[in-house]
mmCIF file of C-alpha atoms in Angstrom:
data_model
loop_
_atom_site.group_PDB
_atom_site.id
_atom_site.type_symbol
_atom_site.label_atom_id
_atom_site.label_comp_id
_atom_site.label_asym_id
_atom_site.label_seq_id
_atom_site.Cartn_x
_atom_site.Cartn_y
_atom_site.Cartn_z
ATOM 1 C CA MET A 2 -47.044 -17.462 28.649
ATOM 2 C CA VAL A 3 -48.877 -19.754 26.306
ATOM 3 C CA ASP A 4 -47.164 -21.271 23.328
ATOM 4 C CA THR A 5 -49.532 -20.088 20.610
ATOM 5 C CA VAL A 6 -47.909 -22.261 17.969
ATOM 6 C CA LYS A 7 -48.738 -25.394 19.938
ATOM 7 C CA ARG A 8 -52.252 -24.217 20.726
ATOM 8 C CA THR A 9 -53.099 -23.529 17.096
ATOM 9 C CA GLY A 10 -51.244 -26.329 15.391
ATOM 10 C CA GLY A 11 -48.261 -24.585 13.846
ATOM 11 C CA LYS A 12 -49.075 -22.064 11.146
ATOM 12 C CA SER A 13 -52.735 -22.984 10.852
ATOM 13 C CA PRO A 14 -54.091 -19.456 11.541
ATOM 14 C CA MET A 15 -51.972 -17.914 8.780
ATOM 15 C CA VAL A 16 -52.824 -20.748 6.401
ATOM 16 C CA ALA A 17 -56.534 -20.302 7.186
ATOM 17 C CA GLN A 18 -56.286 -16.571 6.505
ATOM 18 C CA LEU A 19 -54.462 -17.042 3.205
ATOM 19 C CA LEU A 20 -56.927 -19.678 2.028
ATOM 20 C CA THR A 21 -59.905 -17.489 2.986
ATOM 21 C CA LEU A 22 -58.420 -14.483 1.193
ATOM 22 C CA ALA A 23 -57.728 -16.622 -1.867
ATOM 23 C CA LEU A 24 -61.345 -17.823 -1.901
ATOM 24 C CA LEU A 25 -62.595 -14.238 -1.656
ATOM 25 C CA ILE A 26 -60.205 -12.576 -4.122
ATOM 26 C CA LEU A 27 -59.249 -15.065 -6.835
ATOM 27 C CA PRO A 28 -62.797 -15.811 -8.097
ATOM 28 C CA SER A 29 -63.418 -12.087 -8.646
ATOM 29 C CA LEU A 30 -60.170 -11.695 -10.568
ATOM 30 C CA ALA A 31 -60.910 -14.778 -12.674
ATOM 31 C CA ALA A 32 -64.499 -13.650 -13.262
ATOM 32 C CA TRP A 33 -63.302 -10.197 -14.318
ATOM 33 C CA ALA A 34 -60.880 -11.780 -16.792
ATOM 34 C CA LEU A 35 -63.687 -13.983 -18.175
ATOM 35 C CA GLY A 36 -66.311 -11.203 -18.156
ATOM 36 C CA VAL A 37 -68.684 -13.003 -15.766
ATOM 37 C CA LEU A 38 -68.598 -10.805 -12.656
ATOM 38 C CA GLY A 39 -72.136 -11.802 -11.726
ATOM 39 C CA VAL A 40 -70.990 -15.329 -10.866
ATOM 40 C CA SER A 41 -68.248 -13.904 -8.667
ATOM 41 C CA GLY A 42 -70.679 -11.574 -6.897
ATOM 42 C CA ILE A 43 -73.001 -14.439 -5.999
ATOM 43 C CA LEU A 44 -70.048 -16.505 -4.791
ATOM 44 C CA GLN A 45 -68.848 -13.587 -2.662
ATOM 45 C CA SER A 46 -72.248 -13.452 -0.958
ATOM 46 C CA VAL A 47 -72.193 -17.174 -0.211
ATOM 47 C CA LEU A 48 -68.643 -16.985 1.166
ATOM 48 C CA VAL A 49 -69.550 -14.068 3.421
ATOM 49 C CA VAL A 50 -72.462 -16.050 4.891
ATOM 50 C CA VAL A 51 -70.152 -19.034 5.438
ATOM 51 C CA ALA A 52 -67.573 -16.785 7.133
ATOM 52 C CA ILE A 53 -70.198 -15.287 9.458
ATOM 53 C CA PHE A 54 -71.435 -18.681 10.610
ATOM 54 C CA ALA A 55 -67.876 -20.033 10.850
ATOM 55 C CA LEU A 56 -67.043 -17.178 13.222
ATOM 56 C CA VAL A 57 -70.160 -17.925 15.279
ATOM 57 C CA ALA A 58 -69.299 -21.634 15.371
ATOM 58 C CA CYS A 59 -65.642 -21.015 16.299
ATOM 59 C CA TRP A 60 -66.274 -18.104 18.661
ATOM 60 C CA PRO A 61 -62.943 -16.650 19.850
ATOM 61 C CA PHE A 62 -64.216 -13.856 22.101
ATOM 62 C CA VAL A 63 -64.936 -13.429 25.808
ATOM 63 C CA GLY A 64 -63.440 -15.406 28.626
ATOM 64 C CA PRO A 65 -64.403 -18.281 30.924
ATOM 65 C CA GLY A 66 -67.590 -17.889 32.893
ATOM 66 C CA ILE A 67 -69.196 -15.341 30.529
ATOM 67 C CA PRO A 68 -72.097 -16.618 28.363
ATOM 68 C CA THR A 69 -71.274 -16.436 24.667
ATOM 69 C CA ASP A 70 -74.701 -17.179 23.177
ATOM 70 C CA PRO A 71 -75.985 -13.556 23.283
ATOM 71 C CA ASP A 72 -72.862 -12.202 21.558
ATOM 72 C CA ARG A 73 -72.931 -14.976 18.962
ATOM 73 C CA GLY A 74 -76.586 -14.257 18.248
ATOM 74 C CA ILE A 75 -75.943 -10.508 17.926
ATOM 75 C CA ALA A 76 -73.036 -11.111 15.544
ATOM 76 C CA ALA A 77 -74.988 -13.512 13.325
ATOM 77 C CA LEU A 78 -77.983 -11.169 13.145
ATOM 78 C CA LEU A 79 -75.893 -8.075 12.399
ATOM 79 C CA GLY A 80 -73.900 -9.892 9.731
ATOM 80 C CA LEU A 81 -76.969 -11.172 7.908
ATOM 81 C CA ILE A 82 -78.697 -7.768 8.105
ATOM 82 C CA SER A 83 -75.600 -6.045 6.732
ATOM 83 C CA LEU A 84 -75.395 -8.512 3.860
ATOM 84 C CA ALA A 85 -79.108 -8.199 3.132
ATOM 85 C CA LEU A 86 -78.851 -4.404 2.993
ATOM 86 C CA VAL A 87 -76.195 -4.680 0.283
ATOM 87 C CA PHE A 88 -78.902 -6.149 -1.939
ATOM 88 C CA ILE A 89 -81.965 -4.340 -0.650
ATOM 89 C CA LEU A 90 -80.770 -0.717 -0.635
ATOM 90 C CA PRO A 91 -79.568 -0.424 -4.262
ATOM 91 C CA GLY A 92 -81.989 -3.066 -5.525
ATOM 92 C CA PHE A 93 -80.905 -6.180 -7.351
ATOM 93 C CA THR A 94 -80.768 -4.289 -10.656
ATOM 94 C CA GLY A 95 -77.981 -2.058 -9.365
ATOM 95 C CA LEU A 96 -75.818 -4.996 -8.383
ATOM 96 C CA GLU A 97 -76.525 -6.888 -11.581
ATOM 97 C CA GLY A 98 -75.432 -3.839 -13.553
ATOM 98 C CA ILE A 99 -72.049 -3.546 -11.905
ATOM 99 C CA TRP A 100 -71.559 -7.321 -11.833
ATOM 100 C CA SER A 101 -72.152 -7.635 -15.574
ATOM 101 C CA SER A 102 -69.264 -7.598 -18.016
ATOM 102 C CA GLY A 103 -70.414 -4.264 -19.356
ATOM 103 C CA GLY A 104 -71.148 -2.701 -15.964
ATOM 104 C CA ASP A 105 -70.547 1.028 -15.656
ATOM 105 C CA PRO A 106 -67.611 1.641 -13.278
ATOM 106 C CA GLY A 107 -69.290 4.885 -12.264
ATOM 107 C CA SER A 108 -72.055 2.940 -10.532
ATOM 108 C CA ALA A 109 -69.569 1.499 -8.026
ATOM 109 C CA TRP A 110 -69.561 4.651 -5.889
ATOM 110 C CA PRO A 111 -73.338 4.744 -5.257
ATOM 111 C CA LEU A 112 -73.108 1.134 -4.044
ATOM 112 C CA ALA A 113 -70.159 1.975 -1.799
ATOM 113 C CA ARG A 114 -71.926 5.062 -0.442
ATOM 114 C CA LEU A 115 -75.011 3.029 0.443
ATOM 115 C CA TRP A 116 -72.794 0.465 2.154
ATOM 116 C CA LEU A 117 -71.059 3.168 4.189
ATOM 117 C CA GLU A 118 -74.384 4.695 5.238
ATOM 118 C CA SER A 119 -75.952 1.380 6.226
ATOM 119 C CA THR A 120 -72.782 0.314 8.037
ATOM 120 C CA GLY A 121 -72.750 3.552 10.003
ATOM 121 C CA LEU A 122 -76.343 2.904 11.065
ATOM 122 C CA LEU A 123 -75.631 -0.699 12.055
ATOM 123 C CA LEU A 124 -72.553 0.276 14.067
ATOM 124 C CA THR A 125 -74.571 2.917 15.892
ATOM 125 C CA ILE A 126 -77.130 0.261 16.786
ATOM 126 C CA LEU A 127 -74.282 -2.048 17.819
ATOM 127 C CA ALA A 128 -72.899 0.615 20.175
ATOM 128 C CA VAL A 129 -76.247 0.789 21.970
ATOM 129 C CA VAL A 130 -76.744 -2.976 22.009
ATOM 130 C CA MET A 131 -73.309 -3.761 23.412
ATOM 131 C CA PHE A 132 -73.773 -1.493 26.422
ATOM 132 C CA VAL A 133 -77.300 -2.796 27.059
ATOM 133 C CA ARG A 134 -75.969 -6.329 26.723
ATOM 134 C CA GLN A 135 -73.283 -5.768 29.367
ATOM 135 C CA MET A 136 -75.559 -3.912 31.767
ATOM 136 C CA ALA A 137 -78.157 -6.692 31.528
ATOM 137 C CA ARG A 138 -75.681 -9.326 32.708
ATOM 138 C CA LYS A 139 -76.149 -10.603 36.238
ATOM 139 C CA ASN A 140 -72.480 -11.471 36.536
ATOM 140 C CA ARG A 141 -70.556 -8.385 35.424
ATOM 141 C CA ARG A 142 -67.085 -9.863 35.496
ATOM 142 C CA MET A 143 -64.751 -8.720 32.722
ATOM 143 C CA VAL A 144 -67.140 -5.983 31.552
ATOM 144 C CA ILE A 145 -64.502 -4.140 29.507
ATOM 145 C CA ARG A 146 -63.485 -7.343 27.748
ATOM 146 C CA GLY A 147 -67.120 -8.183 27.151
ATOM 147 C CA ILE A 148 -67.769 -4.792 25.546
ATOM 148 C CA SER A 149 -64.645 -5.164 23.415
ATOM 149 C CA ALA A 150 -65.712 -8.641 22.314
ATOM 150 C CA THR A 151 -69.185 -7.487 21.284
ATOM 151 C CA ALA A 152 -67.740 -4.476 19.474
ATOM 152 C CA LEU A 153 -65.033 -6.359 17.574
ATOM 153 C CA SER A 154 -67.262 -9.275 16.597
ATOM 154 C CA GLY A 155 -70.024 -6.920 15.471
ATOM 155 C CA LEU A 156 -67.583 -4.798 13.483
ATOM 156 C CA ALA A 157 -66.116 -7.909 11.844
ATOM 157 C CA VAL A 158 -69.423 -9.346 10.628
ATOM 158 C CA VAL A 159 -70.654 -5.960 9.375
ATOM 159 C CA CYS A 160 -67.419 -5.244 7.511
ATOM 160 C CA ALA A 161 -67.476 -8.728 5.978
ATOM 161 C CA SER A 162 -70.349 -7.709 3.703
ATOM 162 C CA GLY A 163 -67.966 -5.278 1.992
ATOM 163 C CA TRP A 164 -66.418 -8.248 0.194
ATOM 164 C CA VAL A 165 -69.598 -8.526 -1.864
ATOM 165 C CA LEU A 166 -68.565 -5.305 -3.629
ATOM 166 C CA LEU A 167 -65.221 -6.733 -4.759
ATOM 167 C CA PRO A 168 -66.588 -7.309 -8.299
ATOM 168 C CA SER A 169 -67.507 -3.609 -8.303
ATOM 169 C CA LEU A 170 -63.947 -2.722 -7.332
ATOM 170 C CA CYS A 171 -62.555 -4.953 -10.085
ATOM 171 C CA SER A 172 -64.754 -3.201 -12.639
ATOM 172 C CA LEU A 173 -63.767 0.226 -11.305
ATOM 173 C CA VAL A 174 -60.048 -0.577 -11.355
ATOM 174 C CA ALA A 175 -60.265 -1.899 -14.912
ATOM 175 C CA GLY A 176 -62.157 1.178 -16.068
ATOM 176 C CA SER A 177 -59.783 3.605 -14.343
ATOM 177 C CA MET A 178 -56.428 2.187 -15.442
ATOM 178 C CA GLU A 179 -56.337 4.202 -18.669
ATOM 179 C CA THR A 180 -57.479 7.512 -17.178
ATOM 180 C CA ALA A 181 -55.669 7.478 -13.829
ATOM 181 C CA PRO A 182 -53.157 4.606 -13.552
ATOM 182 C CA LEU A 183 -51.157 6.238 -10.742
ATOM 183 C CA ALA A 184 -54.270 6.669 -8.587
ATOM 184 C CA VAL A 185 -55.217 3.033 -9.148
ATOM 185 C CA VAL A 186 -51.730 1.791 -8.245
ATOM 186 C CA LEU A 187 -51.671 4.004 -5.141
ATOM 187 C CA VAL A 188 -55.050 2.779 -3.907
ATOM 188 C CA VAL A 189 -54.191 -0.881 -4.576
ATOM 189 C CA VAL A 190 -50.806 -0.632 -2.822
ATOM 190 C CA VAL A 191 -52.246 1.161 0.216
ATOM 191 C CA GLY A 192 -55.085 -1.372 0.363
ATOM 192 C CA LEU A 193 -52.641 -4.293 0.309
ATOM 193 C CA ILE A 194 -50.511 -2.695 3.033
ATOM 194 C CA LEU A 195 -53.572 -2.245 5.240
ATOM 195 C CA LEU A 196 -54.638 -5.829 4.528
ATOM 196 C CA VAL A 197 -51.242 -7.160 5.594
ATOM 197 C CA GLY A 198 -51.427 -4.947 8.682
ATOM 198 C CA LEU A 199 -54.794 -6.417 9.647
ATOM 199 C CA VAL A 200 -53.527 -9.968 9.176
ATOM 200 C CA LEU A 201 -50.463 -9.288 11.336
ATOM 201 C CA ALA A 202 -52.626 -7.582 13.957
ATOM 202 C CA GLY A 203 -54.869 -10.642 13.957
ATOM 203 C CA ARG A 204 -51.900 -12.809 14.897
ATOM 204 C CA GLU A 205 -51.195 -10.576 17.883
ATOM 205 C CA TRP A 206 -54.869 -10.640 18.898
ATOM 206 C CA GLY A 207 -54.749 -14.429 18.793
ATOM 207 C CA ARG A 208 -51.652 -14.560 20.996
ATOM 208 C CA ASP A 209 -53.086 -12.094 23.512
ATOM 209 C CA LEU A 210 -56.376 -13.979 23.614
ATOM 210 C CA ALA A 211 -54.625 -17.294 24.200
ATOM 211 C CA VAL A 212 -52.570 -15.860 27.052
ATOM 212 C CA ALA A 213 -55.563 -14.178 28.719
ATOM 213 C CA ASP A 214 -57.657 -17.321 28.465
ATOM 214 C CA ALA A 215 -54.916 -19.532 29.850
ATOM 215 C CA GLU A 216 -54.503 -17.233 32.845
ATOM 216 C CA GLU A 217 -58.268 -17.112 33.440
ATOM 217 C CA VAL A 218 -58.637 -20.895 33.216
ATOM 218 C CA GLU A 219 -55.740 -21.299 35.636
ATOM 219 C CA LYS A 220 -57.476 -18.982 38.127
ATOM 220 C CA THR A 221 -61.064 -20.192 37.779
ATOM 221 C CA GLY A 222 -60.779 -23.628 36.205
ATOM 222 C CA GLN A 223 -63.493 -22.643 33.689
ATOM 223 C CA THR A 224 -63.642 -22.361 29.950
ATOM 224 C CA ASN A 225 -66.534 -21.701 27.604
ATOM 225 C CA ARG A 226 -64.729 -21.830 24.300
ATOM 226 C CA VAL A 227 -66.918 -22.782 21.322
ATOM 227 C CA GLY A 228 -65.180 -24.732 18.569
ATOM 228 C CA PRO A 229 -61.563 -24.044 17.506
ATOM 229 C CA ALA A 230 -61.263 -20.448 18.694
ATOM 230 C CA TRP A 231 -57.987 -19.927 16.799
ATOM 231 C CA PHE A 232 -59.861 -20.390 13.510
ATOM 232 C CA GLY A 233 -62.493 -17.852 14.503
ATOM 233 C CA MET A 234 -59.812 -15.321 15.419
ATOM 234 C CA ALA A 235 -58.016 -16.022 12.124
ATOM 235 C CA LEU A 236 -61.226 -15.060 10.285
ATOM 236 C CA VAL A 237 -61.636 -11.719 12.078
ATOM 237 C CA PRO A 238 -58.935 -9.746 10.170
ATOM 238 C CA VAL A 239 -60.156 -11.153 6.867
ATOM 239 C CA MET A 240 -63.727 -10.137 7.646
ATOM 240 C CA LEU A 241 -62.626 -6.672 8.782
ATOM 241 C CA SER A 242 -60.746 -6.221 5.510
ATOM 242 C CA GLY A 243 -64.065 -6.242 3.661
ATOM 243 C CA ALA A 244 -64.218 -2.573 4.613
ATOM 244 C CA LEU A 245 -61.006 -2.020 2.632
ATOM 245 C CA VAL A 246 -62.868 -3.002 -0.543
ATOM 246 C CA VAL A 247 -65.436 -0.270 -0.001
ATOM 247 C CA LEU A 248 -62.838 2.278 1.105
ATOM 248 C CA SER A 249 -60.832 1.536 -2.040
ATOM 249 C CA ILE A 250 -63.907 2.220 -4.192
ATOM 250 C CA THR A 251 -64.432 5.453 -2.254
ATOM 251 C CA ALA A 252 -60.818 6.539 -2.702
ATOM 252 C CA LEU A 253 -60.893 5.823 -6.452
ATOM 253 C CA HIS A 254 -64.134 7.741 -6.811
ATOM 254 C CA PHE A 255 -62.528 10.894 -5.446
ATOM 255 C CA LEU A 256 -59.078 10.420 -7.026
ATOM 256 C CA VAL A 257 -60.073 9.439 -10.550
#
């Protein structure tokens, strides 16, 4: 077995996750308190782009001997398309409205619905692409792991765009506290539990990945890791949790 603590430098993965979450969450809370959600929304978009390219640069998926460039390219393209659709589908006016201090909380659901629809379309395309990608490989070693890597990386970058709607969630929570405080508390608590679950699952993924890679390198003497893979894997749960933002908006829409 591989000592994951030594491989990742102590608690670095957890620290990276906490810092990333702080960068994504705290600006929206501060902007909501100051009434400048638009600034937070723009910052969210920039951070999502940085996270996508950080994942591509610190690619944690697939094992030795399997080319990573196609999967990295697919992930980057899907992530940028998903982020672009957040702006294109509702139009910039829709986002500016919800990001403004006087934004109507009721407009959060249409944004979330558009995100869910576009994400469903992108994931359908991803399902086709990942099978074509594996079948097109000349060397079909570790096909199941390759499919899993393409699926998880694609899901992570698509879900990451959900963080852009965090200002919308802040506005919706603030507007719903008086009318349905119990529903708001329930959604927030469940969301936090799921977030913690994703972070803990990410730690297990990192350990399993380290063990599998060490065994493969021992057998083949090859490695094709790109950048600090532990950092890329630490980002995956945080990026996946972007979907929790949209699901929280959806839950509040139907509960409030």
